[in-house]
Coordinates of C-alpha atoms in Angstrom, one line a residue:
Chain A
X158 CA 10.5 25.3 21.7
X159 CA 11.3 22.5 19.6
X160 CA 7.5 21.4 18.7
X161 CA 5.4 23.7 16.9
X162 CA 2.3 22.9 14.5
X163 CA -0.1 25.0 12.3
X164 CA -3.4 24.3 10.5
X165 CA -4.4 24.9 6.4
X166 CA -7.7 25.0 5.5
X167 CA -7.9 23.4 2.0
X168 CA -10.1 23.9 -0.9
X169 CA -10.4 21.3 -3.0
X170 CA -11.5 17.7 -2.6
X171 CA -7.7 16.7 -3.5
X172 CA -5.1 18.7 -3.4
X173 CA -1.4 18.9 -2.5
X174 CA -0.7 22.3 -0.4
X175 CA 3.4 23.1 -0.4
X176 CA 4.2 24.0 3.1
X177 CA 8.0 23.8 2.4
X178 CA 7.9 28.1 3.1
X179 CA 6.0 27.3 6.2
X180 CA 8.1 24.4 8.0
X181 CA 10.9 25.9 6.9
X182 CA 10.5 28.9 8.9
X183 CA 9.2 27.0 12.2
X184 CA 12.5 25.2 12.2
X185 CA 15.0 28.9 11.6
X186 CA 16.4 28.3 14.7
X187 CA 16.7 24.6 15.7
X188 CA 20.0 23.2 16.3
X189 CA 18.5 19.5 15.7
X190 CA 19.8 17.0 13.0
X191 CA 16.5 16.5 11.2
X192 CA 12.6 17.5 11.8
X193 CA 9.4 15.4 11.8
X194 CA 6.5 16.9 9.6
X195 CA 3.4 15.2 10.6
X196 CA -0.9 14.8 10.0
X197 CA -3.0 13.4 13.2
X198 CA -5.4 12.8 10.1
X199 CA -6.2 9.4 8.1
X200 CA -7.7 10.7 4.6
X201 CA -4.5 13.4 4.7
X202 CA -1.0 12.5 4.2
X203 CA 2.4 14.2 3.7
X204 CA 4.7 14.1 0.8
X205 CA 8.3 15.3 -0.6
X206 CA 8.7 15.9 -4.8
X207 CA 9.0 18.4 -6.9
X208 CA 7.5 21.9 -6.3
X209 CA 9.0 24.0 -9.0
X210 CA 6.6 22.8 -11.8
X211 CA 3.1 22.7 -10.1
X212 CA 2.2 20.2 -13.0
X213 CA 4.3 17.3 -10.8
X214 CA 1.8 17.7 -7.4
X215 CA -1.2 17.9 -10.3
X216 CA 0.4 14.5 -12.1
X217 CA 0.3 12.3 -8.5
X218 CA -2.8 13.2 -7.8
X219 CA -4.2 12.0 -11.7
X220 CA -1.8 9.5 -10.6
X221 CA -2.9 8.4 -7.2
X222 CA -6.8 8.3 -9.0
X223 CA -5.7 6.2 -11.4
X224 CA -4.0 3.7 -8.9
X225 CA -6.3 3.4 -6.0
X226 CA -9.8 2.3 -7.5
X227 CA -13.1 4.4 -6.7
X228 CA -15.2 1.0 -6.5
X229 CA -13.1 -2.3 -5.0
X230 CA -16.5 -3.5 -2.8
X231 CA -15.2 -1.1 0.2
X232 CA -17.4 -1.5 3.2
X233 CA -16.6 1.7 5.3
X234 CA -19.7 3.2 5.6
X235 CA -18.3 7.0 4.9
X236 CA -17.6 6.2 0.7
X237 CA -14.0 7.4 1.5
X238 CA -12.1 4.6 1.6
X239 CA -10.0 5.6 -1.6
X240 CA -9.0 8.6 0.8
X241 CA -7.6 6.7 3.3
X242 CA -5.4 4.0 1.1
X243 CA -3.9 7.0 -1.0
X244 CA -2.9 8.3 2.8
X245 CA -1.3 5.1 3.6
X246 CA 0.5 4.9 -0.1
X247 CA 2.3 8.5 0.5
X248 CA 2.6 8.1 4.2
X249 CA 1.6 10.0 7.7
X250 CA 4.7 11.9 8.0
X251 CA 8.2 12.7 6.0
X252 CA 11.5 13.7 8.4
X253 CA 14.0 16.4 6.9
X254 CA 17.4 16.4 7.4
X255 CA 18.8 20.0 8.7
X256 CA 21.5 21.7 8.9
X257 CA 21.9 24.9 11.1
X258 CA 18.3 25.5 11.2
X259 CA 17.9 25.0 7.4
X260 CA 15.9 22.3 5.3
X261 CA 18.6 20.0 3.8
X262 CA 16.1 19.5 0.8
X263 CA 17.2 18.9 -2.9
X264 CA 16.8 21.7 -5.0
X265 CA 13.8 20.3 -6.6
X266 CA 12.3 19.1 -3.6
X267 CA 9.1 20.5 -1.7
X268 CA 7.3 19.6 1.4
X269 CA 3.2 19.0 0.4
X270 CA 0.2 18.5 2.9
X271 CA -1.9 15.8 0.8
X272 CA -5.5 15.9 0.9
X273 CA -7.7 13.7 -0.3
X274 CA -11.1 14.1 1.0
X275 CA -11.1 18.0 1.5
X276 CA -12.0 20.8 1.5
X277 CA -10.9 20.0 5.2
X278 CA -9.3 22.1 8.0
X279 CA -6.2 20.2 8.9
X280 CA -3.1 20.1 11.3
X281 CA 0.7 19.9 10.9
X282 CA 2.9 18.8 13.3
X283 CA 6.8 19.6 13.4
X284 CA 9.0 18.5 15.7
X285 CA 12.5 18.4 16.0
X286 CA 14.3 14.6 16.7
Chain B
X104 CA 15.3 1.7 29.0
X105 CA 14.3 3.9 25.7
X106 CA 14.9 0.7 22.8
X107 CA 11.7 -2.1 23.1
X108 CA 9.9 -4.8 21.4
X109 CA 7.4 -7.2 21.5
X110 CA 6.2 -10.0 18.9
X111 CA 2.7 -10.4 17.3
X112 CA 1.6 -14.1 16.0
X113 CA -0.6 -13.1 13.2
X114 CA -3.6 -15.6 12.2
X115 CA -4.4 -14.6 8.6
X116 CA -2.7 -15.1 5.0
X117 CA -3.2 -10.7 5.1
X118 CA -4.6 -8.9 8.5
X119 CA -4.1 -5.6 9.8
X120 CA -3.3 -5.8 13.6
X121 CA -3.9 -2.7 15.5
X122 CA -0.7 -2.4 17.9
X123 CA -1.9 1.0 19.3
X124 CA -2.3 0.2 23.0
X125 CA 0.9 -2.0 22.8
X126 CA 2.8 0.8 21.8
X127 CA 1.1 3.1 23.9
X128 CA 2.3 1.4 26.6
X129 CA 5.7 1.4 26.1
X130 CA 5.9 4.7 25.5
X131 CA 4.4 5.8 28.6
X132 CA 7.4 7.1 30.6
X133 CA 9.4 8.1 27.4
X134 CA 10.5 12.1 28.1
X135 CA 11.5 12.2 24.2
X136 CA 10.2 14.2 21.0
X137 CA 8.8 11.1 19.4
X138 CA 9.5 7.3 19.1
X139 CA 10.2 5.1 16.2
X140 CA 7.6 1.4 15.3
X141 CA 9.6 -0.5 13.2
X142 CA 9.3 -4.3 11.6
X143 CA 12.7 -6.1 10.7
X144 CA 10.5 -7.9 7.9
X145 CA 9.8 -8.0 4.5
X146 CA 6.3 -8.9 3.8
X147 CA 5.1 -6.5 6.7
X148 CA 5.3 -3.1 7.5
X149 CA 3.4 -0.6 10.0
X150 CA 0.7 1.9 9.0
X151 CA -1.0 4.7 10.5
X152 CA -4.9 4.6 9.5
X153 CA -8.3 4.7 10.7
X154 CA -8.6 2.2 13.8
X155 CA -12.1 3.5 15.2
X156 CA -14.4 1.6 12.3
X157 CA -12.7 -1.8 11.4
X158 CA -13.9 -1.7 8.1
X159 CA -11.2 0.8 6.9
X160 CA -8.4 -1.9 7.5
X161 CA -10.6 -4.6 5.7
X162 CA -10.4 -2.2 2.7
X163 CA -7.1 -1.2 2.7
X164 CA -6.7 -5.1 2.4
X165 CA -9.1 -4.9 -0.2
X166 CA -7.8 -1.7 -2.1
X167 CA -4.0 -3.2 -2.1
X168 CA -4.6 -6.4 -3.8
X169 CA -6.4 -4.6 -6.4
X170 CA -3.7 -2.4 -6.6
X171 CA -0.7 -5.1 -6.7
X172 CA -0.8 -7.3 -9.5
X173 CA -0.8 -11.1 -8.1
X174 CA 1.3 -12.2 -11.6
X175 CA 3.2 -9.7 -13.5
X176 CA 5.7 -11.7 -14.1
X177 CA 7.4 -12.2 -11.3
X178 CA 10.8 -13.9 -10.8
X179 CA 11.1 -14.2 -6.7
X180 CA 10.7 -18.2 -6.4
X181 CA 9.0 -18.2 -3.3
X182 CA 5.7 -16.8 -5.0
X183 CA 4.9 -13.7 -2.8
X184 CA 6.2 -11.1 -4.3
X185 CA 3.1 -9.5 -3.9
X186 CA 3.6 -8.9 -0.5
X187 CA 7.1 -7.8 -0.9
X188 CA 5.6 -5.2 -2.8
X189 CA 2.8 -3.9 -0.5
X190 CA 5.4 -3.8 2.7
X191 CA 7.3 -1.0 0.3
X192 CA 3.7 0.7 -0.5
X193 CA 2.8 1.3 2.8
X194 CA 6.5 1.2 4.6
X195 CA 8.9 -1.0 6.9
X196 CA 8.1 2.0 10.1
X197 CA 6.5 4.9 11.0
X198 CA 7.4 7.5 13.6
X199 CA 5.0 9.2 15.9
X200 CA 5.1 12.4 17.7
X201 CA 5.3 11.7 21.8
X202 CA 4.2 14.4 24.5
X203 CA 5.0 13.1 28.2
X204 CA 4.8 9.5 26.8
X205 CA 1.5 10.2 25.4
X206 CA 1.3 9.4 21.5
X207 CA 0.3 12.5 20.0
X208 CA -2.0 10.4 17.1
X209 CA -5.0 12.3 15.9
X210 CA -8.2 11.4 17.3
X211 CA -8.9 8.2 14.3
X212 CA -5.4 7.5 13.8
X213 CA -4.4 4.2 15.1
X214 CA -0.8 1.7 14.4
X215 CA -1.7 -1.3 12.8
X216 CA 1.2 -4.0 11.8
X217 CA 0.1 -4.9 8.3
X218 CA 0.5 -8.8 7.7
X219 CA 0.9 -9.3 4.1
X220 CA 2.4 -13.0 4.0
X221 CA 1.1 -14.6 7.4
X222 CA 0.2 -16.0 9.2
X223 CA 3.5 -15.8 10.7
X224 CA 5.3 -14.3 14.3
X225 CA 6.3 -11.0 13.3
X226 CA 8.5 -8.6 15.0
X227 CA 7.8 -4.9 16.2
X228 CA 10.7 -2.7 17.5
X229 CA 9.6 0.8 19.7
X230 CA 12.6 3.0 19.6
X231 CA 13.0 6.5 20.9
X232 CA 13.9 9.4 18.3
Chain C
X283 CA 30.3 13.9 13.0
X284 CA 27.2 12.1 13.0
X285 CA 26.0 13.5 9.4
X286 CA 27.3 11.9 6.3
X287 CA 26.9 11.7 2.3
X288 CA 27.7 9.9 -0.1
X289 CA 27.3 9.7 -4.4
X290 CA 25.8 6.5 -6.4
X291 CA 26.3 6.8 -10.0
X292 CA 22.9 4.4 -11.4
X293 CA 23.7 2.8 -14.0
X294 CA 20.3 2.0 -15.2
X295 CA 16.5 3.8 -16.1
X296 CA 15.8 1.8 -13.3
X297 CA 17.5 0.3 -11.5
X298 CA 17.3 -1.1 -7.1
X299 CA 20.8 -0.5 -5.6
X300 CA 21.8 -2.2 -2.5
X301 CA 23.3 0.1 -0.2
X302 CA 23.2 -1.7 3.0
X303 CA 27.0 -1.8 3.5
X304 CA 27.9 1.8 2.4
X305 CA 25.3 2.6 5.1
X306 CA 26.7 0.2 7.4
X307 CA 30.1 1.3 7.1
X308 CA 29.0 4.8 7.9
X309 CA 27.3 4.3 10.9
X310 CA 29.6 2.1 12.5
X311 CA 31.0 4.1 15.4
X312 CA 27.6 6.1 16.3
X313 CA 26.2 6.1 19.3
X314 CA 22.6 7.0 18.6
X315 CA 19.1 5.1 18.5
X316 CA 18.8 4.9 15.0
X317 CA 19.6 6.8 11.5
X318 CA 18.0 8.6 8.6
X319 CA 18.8 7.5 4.9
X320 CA 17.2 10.5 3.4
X321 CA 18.1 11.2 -0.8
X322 CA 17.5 15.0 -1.9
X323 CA 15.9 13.7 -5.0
X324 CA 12.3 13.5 -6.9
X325 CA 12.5 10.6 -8.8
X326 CA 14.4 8.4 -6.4
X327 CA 13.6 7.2 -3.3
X328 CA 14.8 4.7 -0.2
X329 CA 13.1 1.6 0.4
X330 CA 14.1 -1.3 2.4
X331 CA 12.9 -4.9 1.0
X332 CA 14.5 -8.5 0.5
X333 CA 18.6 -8.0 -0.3
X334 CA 19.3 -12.3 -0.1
X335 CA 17.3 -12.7 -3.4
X336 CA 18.3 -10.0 -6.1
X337 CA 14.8 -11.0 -7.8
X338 CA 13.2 -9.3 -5.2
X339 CA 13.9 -6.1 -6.4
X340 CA 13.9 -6.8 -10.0
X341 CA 10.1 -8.0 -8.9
X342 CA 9.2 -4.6 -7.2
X343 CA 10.4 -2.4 -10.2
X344 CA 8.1 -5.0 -12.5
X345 CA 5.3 -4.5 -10.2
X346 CA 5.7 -0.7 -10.0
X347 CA 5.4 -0.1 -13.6
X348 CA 2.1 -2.0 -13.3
X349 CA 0.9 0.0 -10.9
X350 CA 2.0 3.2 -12.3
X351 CA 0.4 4.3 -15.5
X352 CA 3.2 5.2 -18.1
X353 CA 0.3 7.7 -19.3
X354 CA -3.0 8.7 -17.8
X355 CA -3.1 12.1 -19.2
X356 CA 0.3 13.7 -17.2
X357 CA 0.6 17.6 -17.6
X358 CA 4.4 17.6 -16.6
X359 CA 6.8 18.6 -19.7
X360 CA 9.6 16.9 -18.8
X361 CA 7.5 13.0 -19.3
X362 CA 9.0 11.8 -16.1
X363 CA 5.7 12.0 -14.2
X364 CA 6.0 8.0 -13.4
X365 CA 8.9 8.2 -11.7
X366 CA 7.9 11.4 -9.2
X367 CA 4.6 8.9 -8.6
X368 CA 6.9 5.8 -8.1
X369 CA 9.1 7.8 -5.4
X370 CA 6.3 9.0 -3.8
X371 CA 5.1 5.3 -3.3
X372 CA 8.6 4.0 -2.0
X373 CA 9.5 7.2 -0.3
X374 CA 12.0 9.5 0.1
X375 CA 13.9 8.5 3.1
X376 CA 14.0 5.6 5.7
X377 CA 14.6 5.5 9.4
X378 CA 16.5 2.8 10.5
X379 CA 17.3 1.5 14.2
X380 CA 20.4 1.2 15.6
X381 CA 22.7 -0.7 18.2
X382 CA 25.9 -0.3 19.1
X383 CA 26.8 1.2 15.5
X384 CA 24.9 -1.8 14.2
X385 CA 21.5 -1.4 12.0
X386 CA 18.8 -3.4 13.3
X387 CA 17.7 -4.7 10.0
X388 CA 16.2 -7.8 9.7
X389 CA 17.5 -11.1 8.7
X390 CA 16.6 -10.2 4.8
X391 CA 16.5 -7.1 5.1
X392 CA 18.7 -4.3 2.8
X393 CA 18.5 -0.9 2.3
X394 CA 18.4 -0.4 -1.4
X395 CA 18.4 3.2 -3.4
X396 CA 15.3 2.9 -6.0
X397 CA 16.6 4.5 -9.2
X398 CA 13.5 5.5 -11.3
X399 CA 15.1 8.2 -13.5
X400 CA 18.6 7.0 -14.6
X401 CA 21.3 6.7 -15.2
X402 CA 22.0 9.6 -12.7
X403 CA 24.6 10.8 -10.2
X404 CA 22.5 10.3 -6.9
X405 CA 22.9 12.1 -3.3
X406 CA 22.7 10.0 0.0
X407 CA 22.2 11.5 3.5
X408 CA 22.9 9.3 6.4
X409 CA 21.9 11.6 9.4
X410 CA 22.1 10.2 13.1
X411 CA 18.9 10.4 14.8

């Protein structure tokens, strides 16, 4: 079964969740050249950089705040719009390359769920290409 | 016939064209994993966002040239290096999951070719993954 | 074999490297729909912008350290923090279309490695898709 997908429940209003343990095993035992990590959301995206020190995923986010301003004269009704351009600036999806079932990631690299208007249940697609 | 493409005339200097149904129905007898939306341009890319209230592509409009300096010094003589920068912000494709030529997008998500130096005809290749 | 690597050694803290041909050589007798450009890294990414006019990407890294604030209170030790945001921004990887062992890039378009932490030895995967 070379599509699979699981949810995370997050916590915070921002956050970036390391599912690099949880794609990682979903994709054990594909014999595919690379996977597609996915969000069907638009105030959620995915990212790949560093998970050893937690202080990088904590950075982009101070980042991403300073970058993307609260008040622009946004006319979406909901007050997130900020949400939904820091989506588009990391992006919907990443693809992995693998190699006999295994994440080809650098050694620094992690796989992160962004959210930016949580705390949200959300979904993760993989699927193999 | 799994490699497609059509062409968008875009009618504004920045605009945010939703190509959803177009690539929807391209897609619709693709038996594959998930297809590629590309652009073979350089002052527009594709994004996934919010395509239910308009309003969130006006801001994301909004929100980028806030975010991109219009003069920082730029060398590029042709004056839009602006846009050259937003097409890298927000990316030159996007891929999306497929299931039985259905576009597995979540229920706001929508494609939207983003026109950063129009108007212009622009370019959109669907490719299968 | 339709997985391939090869080394850039930057020369530069930052630094755009064109690496259209080295890609293009690679791919050359694949038979595939398109390719993945993926680099293992967290403070380098793949983008793909203007290659005709080298102040194109002399532009983007101008604009990006506009955009990115050298210091907005980052946690991370190492200082670096800007260029894990900056990669983040570009992205990690790029899918490319293909045909006939030929990229499908657009008239101006190249594929350039964005060098945000150098001078450093730098890992590319090219990965059929």
């Amino acid at each position: 079964m070379l599509v699979n997908q699981f949810t995370i429940q997050t916590s915070e209003r921002q956050q970036l969740v390391d599912i690099t343990s949880r794609v990682s095993s979903i994709v054990r035992d594909w014999d595919v050249p690379s996977v597609l990590v996915y969000v069907p959301h638009t105030t959620a995206g995915i990212l790949i950089n560093e998970h050893a020190d937690p202080d990088v995923a904590a950075d982009m986010l101070t980042a991403l705040d300073a970058i993307v301003p609260v008040d622009a004269g946004y006319r979406h009704a909901e007050g997130n719009s900020p949400a939904h351009v820091k989506t588009s600036l990391v992006g919907t999806s990443q693809v992995v390359p693998l190699e006999g079932g295994r994440l080809r990631l650098g050694t620094w690299q992690g796989i992160f769920l962004a959210e930016f208007d949580g705390p949200r249940m959300r979904k993760v697609y993989v699927s193999a290409l």
